[in-house]
Amino acid sequence: MRAGDMSEADFMHKMFYPDNVAVVGASSSPRNMGRLIVQNLVTWEFPGNVYPVNPRADDVLGLKGYSSLTQIKDPVDLVVAFVPANAVPSVLDECSRKGVTRMAIPSGGFSEYGESGSELARVVKAKAREYGIRFVGPNGLTIINAENGLCLPFLPMSKREPGGISIITQSGGVGMSLIMFLNNQSANFNKFISVGNKLDLDELDFLAYLGRDPGTRVICMFLESVVRGSDFFEVSRSIDKPVLVYKANTTEIGARTASSHTAALANDDAVLDDVLRQANVIRVREIKRLTEMARAFELPPMKGNRIAIVSPAGGYAVLLSDLASKLGFEFPHLSEHVLDGFRQNVRADVIRFGNPLDLGDVLSSDAIVYGLDKVMEQPDIDGVVAVLMRRADAKYDGAYSALSREIYSDIGEIIKRHDKPLAMCLLTQCHYLRHVQSRMTYPIFENPEDAVEALAVSRDFHTRR
Amino acid sequence: MRAGDMSEADFMHKMFYPDNVAVVGASSSPRNMGRLIVQNLVTWEFPGNVYPVNPRADDVLGLKGYSSLTQIKDPVDLVVAFVPANAVPSVLDECSRKGVTRMAIPSGGFSEYGESGSELARVVKAKAREYGIRFVGPNGLTIINAENGLCLPFLPMSKREPGGISIITQSGGVGMSLIMFLNNQSANFNKFISVGNKLDLDELDFLAYLGRDPGTRVICMFLESVVRGSDFFEVSRSIDKPVLVYKANTTEIGARTASSHTAALANDDAVLDDVLRQANVIRVREIKRLTEMARAFELPPMKGNRIAIVSPAGGYAVLLSDLASKLGFEFPHLSEHVLDGFRQNVRADVIRFGNPLDLGDVLSSDAIVYGLDKVMEQPDIDGVVAVLMRRADAKYDGAYSALSREIYSDIGEIIKRHDKPLAMCLLTQCHYLRHVQSRMTYPIFENPEDAVEALAVSRDFHTRR
């Protein structure tokens, strides 16, 4: 990377923390899409100056408009060029005249659109090289930094507080859905990069940056192609944070499709699997799992291989132990101390106790909390999977009244007290699940299988060093 | 099966459509669990007589109580015995005296609880044989028939209208969650059988019954053991309805767990896989997929192997074509007629068209409906997967105002018009998804992968005959 007299790290930092942003192509027309970028910067309370640039120097949403970048007096840290593809080269010329070295180019119409687009791409790339400009895009949603409100997508977005998960995606649409999956769980992202055609800066530049970024604790990537396969290994090995990857484009038809929309090369799936494993990367094979598994790292680390499973039904105990067993977990016996405590709280003569522990007949919130606490306390258990079932439309009274107390805060306390992971799945109606998730700071999984896999992912990350 | 002078089919029919039910063990105590069975029969508006039976002949919820079965004047079609395990034999004696031949036994405390329980199980089985009594249970939630309100679980349950999916489960808790998964999608079940320890009637007896049952269109099974493996083949092959199976208990630890709660034998997974395939059974490997895949059959049948994929983002087009390709689907070219129609509706020069079709830049509800209709109309396409994305917290105005119209009813019409499956996934916030699902009669999938797999499941079922 070249960037004048700045270090690479400082240069990239300013891409995410610019003091100001110019949006070329933002106008006052209600149907103008660049206007939505300005709108997002306002909504997300970006603290620096925002300069709309359009031929008539229209003001946009109360912000003073400029007819060209050179009309702006102060230096400009970042230029968003949301203009038709064939107008992008002239914006580069203007950036050069203004001394701008960072750009975000959301516009489509380049290599994904046949030979004329490819020629345009070559021109843009050559000009950027000549001028010492680095850019993200084209054909992507570019950047969001939830820490400072730098929200550049051309879609209206609600402001969110920053979380610890950052996202790199080749597809803007998939990226938007990943943000939605996180928001649905009341989780938040820290930084978001939609690399699009990655004509200049690519996923590895951003991966390296996020590896250094203090706000990023976990990195999720949606990739269709990996153009610098050998560098991938080197960059990801140098990062001491969990990196989760969903790799699409693993079949011939996938490759054909990928090349139509981002002009990316196909990759051999088996080879990539090998590279990803050696690169300490966690591969995820269902798109929603990418954000679910990222949340595994919001729990204390799973430092060993010894698990306990606590289930509200014999059937779940069986299916979860099948899965945990396939994932290589061991099941220590529960101590007599734990079991005795349980027996005192339970209707007699109904169920045998062990690990996995079937709480189907334990009709008391207090007894369940007691049991979870004791199982977590047991020194030879490294982490616990607990499934709870709550039928939000049923009254917990009569024979079930001792179950009426909600135990989610207790579980949060138990996790803190023992500093071990308790991966909890709550089987319930969605509005109730969302309500619980919005009140708790630890992750609550929707699928029982995800809770077990979350501990496997955490174990694999924390024990392989 | 023996049942006096009745045919086997008539005998079993009366198990689900009894004229009346006695609930032994239901009392007026607020903490009595049998009372909840009576409550459910009332809530679900079971039309026949309900007779609570308890030592003091307490009335229950306004229904006249009896001190024993023999105090009831009329013949009793079905007796629920919810008493401690060691009292079950005497209820059998009483049933025999009363001439009752059908029982549901939810009580736990039998073979799942060691040697004393096993001895009790032997006694119960021998007495039932001697008396010509057939029963479901013990240690399960027994039966629900949504068609007539025969709702026998000892948990409070909200009444639901009958649907076409019936459930057989070895674990009551897993069964409850399957009902919840369906309800969450605004789908309903028809009949539900929790077989528990299946000491007498087992999953195959109920599978055979559901195969004949006009209300059941699709059968879902959660199994831990298959005690009559060779019969399974024969029964399921004789059924001309989709049968979906989740088989737990496929590892050594799973087997150990299963034997503690239902005393079922473990089964070899690979052998079983083979048996299930030969038995025309659809095997599902994640528990929530059991109900998702069952809903595939609420769409018109997928009669061939030629698919089209319509996606709101290039990345989803790629990942879905990867999956469809792995599942053996072919991707016919879209006709020039379809593509021309699209081009007229789309912002120029942005995207190439093909199958899969990336609608990321088609910012018009009308154009999307037009496209879906034309793709469905194409004779060499057997079914379509469509992913829609709707950010429920975003305003569809300005540049996006042509997307503000919701198209779910149009999609329902398109499915009807072309009598082909359109498996739609809606990526959105959960409250909005549930709202849409509650208004539509066709299934709407939550995960993009599920939409593709639903068509594969439908194709496999409809083309293998």
GROMACS .gro file of C-alpha atoms in nm, chain B residues 263-461:
model
  199
  728ALA     CA    1  -3.545  -4.759   2.755
  729ALA     CA    2  -3.502  -4.773   2.380
  730LEU     CA    3  -3.231  -4.959   2.198
  731ALA     CA    4  -2.965  -4.773   2.006
  732ASN     CA    5  -2.950  -4.821   1.631
  733ASP     CA    6  -2.664  -4.819   1.389
  734ASP     CA    7  -2.677  -4.489   1.203
  735ALA     CA    8  -2.544  -4.603   0.867
  736VAL     CA    9  -2.774  -4.903   0.857
  737LEU     CA   10  -3.065  -4.686   0.949
  738ASP     CA   11  -2.976  -4.431   0.682
  739ASP     CA   12  -2.997  -4.709   0.428
  740VAL     CA   13  -3.326  -4.841   0.563
  741LEU     CA   14  -3.480  -4.494   0.566
  742ARG     CA   15  -3.376  -4.425   0.209
  743GLN     CA   16  -3.510  -4.755   0.085
  744ALA     CA   17  -3.825  -4.696   0.285
  745ASN     CA   18  -3.899  -4.378   0.085
  746VAL     CA   19  -3.852  -4.177   0.402
  747ILE     CA   20  -3.708  -3.825   0.397
  748ARG     CA   21  -3.436  -3.795   0.657
  749VAL     CA   22  -3.386  -3.454   0.818
  750ARG     CA   23  -3.075  -3.372   1.019
  751GLU     CA   24  -3.171  -3.058   1.210
  752ILE     CA   25  -3.467  -3.060   1.437
  753LYS     CA   26  -3.627  -2.736   1.315
  754ARG     CA   27  -3.595  -2.858   0.955
  755LEU     CA   28  -3.846  -3.131   1.035
  756THR     CA   29  -4.135  -2.886   1.037
  757GLU     CA   30  -3.981  -2.656   0.772
  758MET     CA   31  -3.947  -2.944   0.526
  759ALA     CA   32  -4.294  -3.073   0.607
  760ARG     CA   33  -4.428  -2.741   0.485
  761ALA     CA   34  -4.264  -2.798   0.145
  762PHE     CA   35  -4.567  -3.015   0.075
  763GLU     CA   36  -4.804  -2.723   0.115
  764LEU     CA   37  -4.670  -2.604  -0.221
  765PRO     CA   38  -4.764  -2.764  -0.554
  766PRO     CA   39  -4.537  -3.063  -0.624
  767MET     CA   40  -4.188  -3.020  -0.771
  768LYS     CA   41  -4.220  -3.261  -1.062
  769GLY     CA   42  -3.878  -3.227  -1.217
  770ASN     CA   43  -3.522  -3.121  -1.171
  771ARG     CA   44  -3.518  -2.781  -1.343
  772ILE     CA   45  -3.499  -2.486  -1.111
  773ALA     CA   46  -3.476  -2.110  -1.132
  774ILE     CA   47  -3.333  -1.899  -0.852
  775VAL     CA   48  -3.434  -1.540  -0.799
  776SER     CA   49  -3.232  -1.344  -0.548
  777PRO     CA   50  -3.218  -0.993  -0.401
  778ALA     CA   51  -2.837  -0.991  -0.397
  779GLY     CA   52  -2.556  -1.137  -0.601
  780GLY     CA   53  -2.419  -1.315  -0.297
  781TYR     CA   54  -2.744  -1.502  -0.234
  782ALA     CA   55  -2.763  -1.595  -0.603
  783VAL     CA   56  -2.418  -1.752  -0.566
  784LEU     CA   57  -2.472  -1.937  -0.241
  785LEU     CA   58  -2.813  -2.067  -0.342
  786SER     CA   59  -2.687  -2.191  -0.677
  787ASP     CA   60  -2.402  -2.366  -0.497
  788LEU     CA   61  -2.655  -2.546  -0.281
  789ALA     CA   62  -2.902  -2.620  -0.562
  790SER     CA   63  -2.620  -2.752  -0.774
  791LYS     CA   64  -2.504  -2.984  -0.493
  792LEU     CA   65  -2.863  -3.106  -0.463
  793GLY     CA   66  -2.857  -3.200  -0.832
  794PHE     CA   67  -3.076  -2.927  -0.978
  795GLU     CA   68  -3.038  -2.798  -1.333
  796PHE     CA   69  -3.062  -2.431  -1.432
  797PRO     CA   70  -3.240  -2.375  -1.764
  798HIS     CA   71  -3.167  -2.046  -1.939
  799LEU     CA   72  -3.435  -1.785  -1.895
  800SER     CA   73  -3.620  -1.712  -2.216
  801GLU     CA   74  -3.550  -1.392  -2.408
  802HIS     CA   75  -3.914  -1.305  -2.352
  803VAL     CA   76  -3.865  -1.300  -1.975
  804LEU     CA   77  -3.537  -1.114  -1.994
  805ASP     CA   78  -3.672  -0.851  -2.233
  806GLY     CA   79  -3.963  -0.787  -2.001
  807PHE     CA   80  -3.724  -0.739  -1.715
  808ARG     CA   81  -3.492  -0.508  -1.901
  809GLN     CA   82  -3.783  -0.277  -1.969
  810ASN     CA   83  -3.839  -0.242  -1.595
  811VAL     CA   84  -3.485  -0.199  -1.478
  812ARG     CA   85  -3.230   0.076  -1.437
  813ALA     CA   86  -3.010   0.038  -1.743
  814ASP     CA   87  -2.664  -0.109  -1.769
  815VAL     CA   88  -2.626  -0.239  -1.420
  816ILE     CA   89  -2.666  -0.610  -1.411
  817ARG     CA   90  -2.664  -0.903  -1.646
  818PHE     CA   91  -2.957  -1.138  -1.648
  819GLY     CA   92  -2.958  -1.510  -1.627
  820ASN     CA   93  -3.054  -1.802  -1.406
  821PRO     CA   94  -2.991  -1.747  -1.116
  822LEU     CA   95  -3.146  -1.407  -1.153
  823ASP     CA   96  -3.006  -1.127  -0.938
  824LEU     CA   97  -3.274  -0.866  -0.869
  825GLY     CA   98  -3.055  -0.652  -0.648
  826ASP     CA   99  -3.100  -0.354  -0.873
  827VAL     CA  100  -3.464  -0.406  -0.959
  828LEU     CA  101  -3.618  -0.140  -0.741
  829SER     CA  102  -3.981  -0.205  -0.826
  830SER     CA  103  -4.231  -0.440  -0.667
  831ASP     CA  104  -4.421  -0.457  -0.996
  832ALA     CA  105  -4.110  -0.558  -1.188
  833ILE     CA  106  -4.030  -0.830  -0.935
  834VAL     CA  107  -4.384  -0.969  -0.958
  835TYR     CA  108  -4.366  -0.953  -1.337
  836GLY     CA  109  -4.038  -1.140  -1.336
  837LEU     CA  110  -4.148  -1.409  -1.093
  838ASP     CA  111  -4.464  -1.467  -1.294
  839LYS     CA  112  -4.274  -1.501  -1.621
  840VAL     CA  113  -4.008  -1.730  -1.476
  841MET     CA  114  -4.280  -1.951  -1.327
  842GLU     CA  115  -4.459  -1.954  -1.662
  843GLN     CA  116  -4.155  -2.086  -1.851
  844PRO     CA  117  -4.241  -2.447  -1.942
  845ASP     CA  118  -3.893  -2.592  -1.887
  846ILE     CA  119  -3.874  -2.467  -1.529
  847ASP     CA  120  -4.025  -2.701  -1.268
  848GLY     CA  121  -3.999  -2.474  -0.966
  849VAL     CA  122  -3.856  -2.148  -0.841
  850VAL     CA  123  -3.667  -2.041  -0.530
  851ALA     CA  124  -3.707  -1.674  -0.451
  852VAL     CA  125  -3.537  -1.483  -0.173
  853LEU     CA  126  -3.684  -1.149  -0.077
  854MET     CA  127  -3.527  -0.908   0.166
  855ARG     CA  128  -3.738  -0.658   0.358
  856ARG     CA  129  -3.586  -0.444   0.626
  857ALA     CA  130  -3.892  -0.382   0.837
  858ASP     CA  131  -3.729  -0.085   1.009
  859ALA     CA  132  -3.650   0.098   0.683
  860LYS     CA  133  -3.879   0.330   0.493
  861TYR     CA  134  -3.930   0.237   0.131
  862ASP     CA  135  -3.956   0.589  -0.004
  863GLY     CA  136  -3.755   0.820  -0.227
  864ALA     CA  137  -3.541   0.611  -0.460
  865TYR     CA  138  -3.699   0.298  -0.311
  866SER     CA  139  -4.064   0.405  -0.321
  867ALA     CA  140  -4.149   0.166  -0.605
  868LEU     CA  141  -4.056  -0.115  -0.367
  869SER     CA  142  -4.304  -0.008  -0.101
  870ARG     CA  143  -4.582  -0.234  -0.225
  871GLU     CA  144  -4.584  -0.574  -0.054
  872ILE     CA  145  -4.600  -0.861  -0.301
  873TYR     CA  146  -4.684  -1.162  -0.084
  874SER     CA  147  -5.041  -1.196  -0.209
  875ASP     CA  148  -4.917  -1.166  -0.569
  876ILE     CA  149  -4.680  -1.454  -0.502
  877GLY     CA  150  -4.965  -1.662  -0.366
  878GLU     CA  151  -5.156  -1.593  -0.689
  879ILE     CA  152  -4.854  -1.681  -0.903
  880ILE     CA  153  -4.818  -2.016  -0.728
  881LYS     CA  154  -5.185  -2.094  -0.787
  882ARG     CA  155  -5.181  -1.976  -1.147
  883HIS     CA  156  -4.888  -2.192  -1.257
  884ASP     CA  157  -4.942  -2.485  -1.018
  885LYS     CA  158  -4.568  -2.513  -0.957
  886PRO     CA  159  -4.377  -2.462  -0.637
  887LEU     CA  160  -4.229  -2.122  -0.560
  888ALA     CA  161  -4.029  -2.164  -0.240
  889MET     CA  162  -3.990  -1.820  -0.096
  890CYS     CA  163  -3.754  -1.710   0.177
  891LEU     CA  164  -3.821  -1.376   0.338
  892LEU     CA  165  -3.518  -1.222   0.508
  893THR     CA  166  -3.655  -0.974   0.756
  894GLN     CA  167  -3.717  -0.899   1.120
  895CYS     CA  168  -3.900  -1.178   1.297
  896HIS     CA  169  -4.214  -0.987   1.394
  897TYR     CA  170  -4.263  -0.890   1.032
  898LEU     CA  171  -4.196  -1.244   0.906
  899ARG     CA  172  -4.453  -1.383   1.151
  900HIS     CA  173  -4.702  -1.116   1.044
  901VAL     CA  174  -4.661  -1.209   0.677
  902GLN     CA  175  -4.675  -1.582   0.751
  903SER     CA  176  -4.997  -1.537   0.945
  904ARG     CA  177  -5.165  -1.378   0.643
  905MET     CA  178  -5.045  -1.619   0.373
  906THR     CA  179  -5.151  -1.979   0.318
  907TYR     CA  180  -4.833  -2.088   0.139
  908PRO     CA  181  -4.514  -2.156   0.339
  909ILE     CA  182  -4.263  -1.874   0.374
  910PHE     CA  183  -3.918  -1.992   0.474
  911GLU     CA  184  -3.694  -1.816   0.722
  912ASN     CA  185  -3.360  -1.950   0.597
  913PRO     CA  186  -3.252  -1.921   0.233
  914GLU     CA  187  -3.106  -2.271   0.243
  915ASP     CA  188  -3.441  -2.414   0.357
  916ALA     CA  189  -3.616  -2.281   0.046
  917VAL     CA  190  -3.378  -2.473  -0.182
  918GLU     CA  191  -3.393  -2.786   0.030
  919ALA     CA  192  -3.772  -2.772   0.034
  920LEU     CA  193  -3.779  -2.805  -0.344
  921ALA     CA  194  -3.526  -3.089  -0.330
  922VAL     CA  195  -3.739  -3.274  -0.077
  923SER     CA  196  -4.051  -3.222  -0.287
  924ARG     CA  197  -3.870  -3.334  -0.605
  925ASP     CA  198  -3.731  -3.645  -0.436
  926PHE     CA  199  -4.072  -3.741  -0.309
   0.00000   0.00000   0.00000
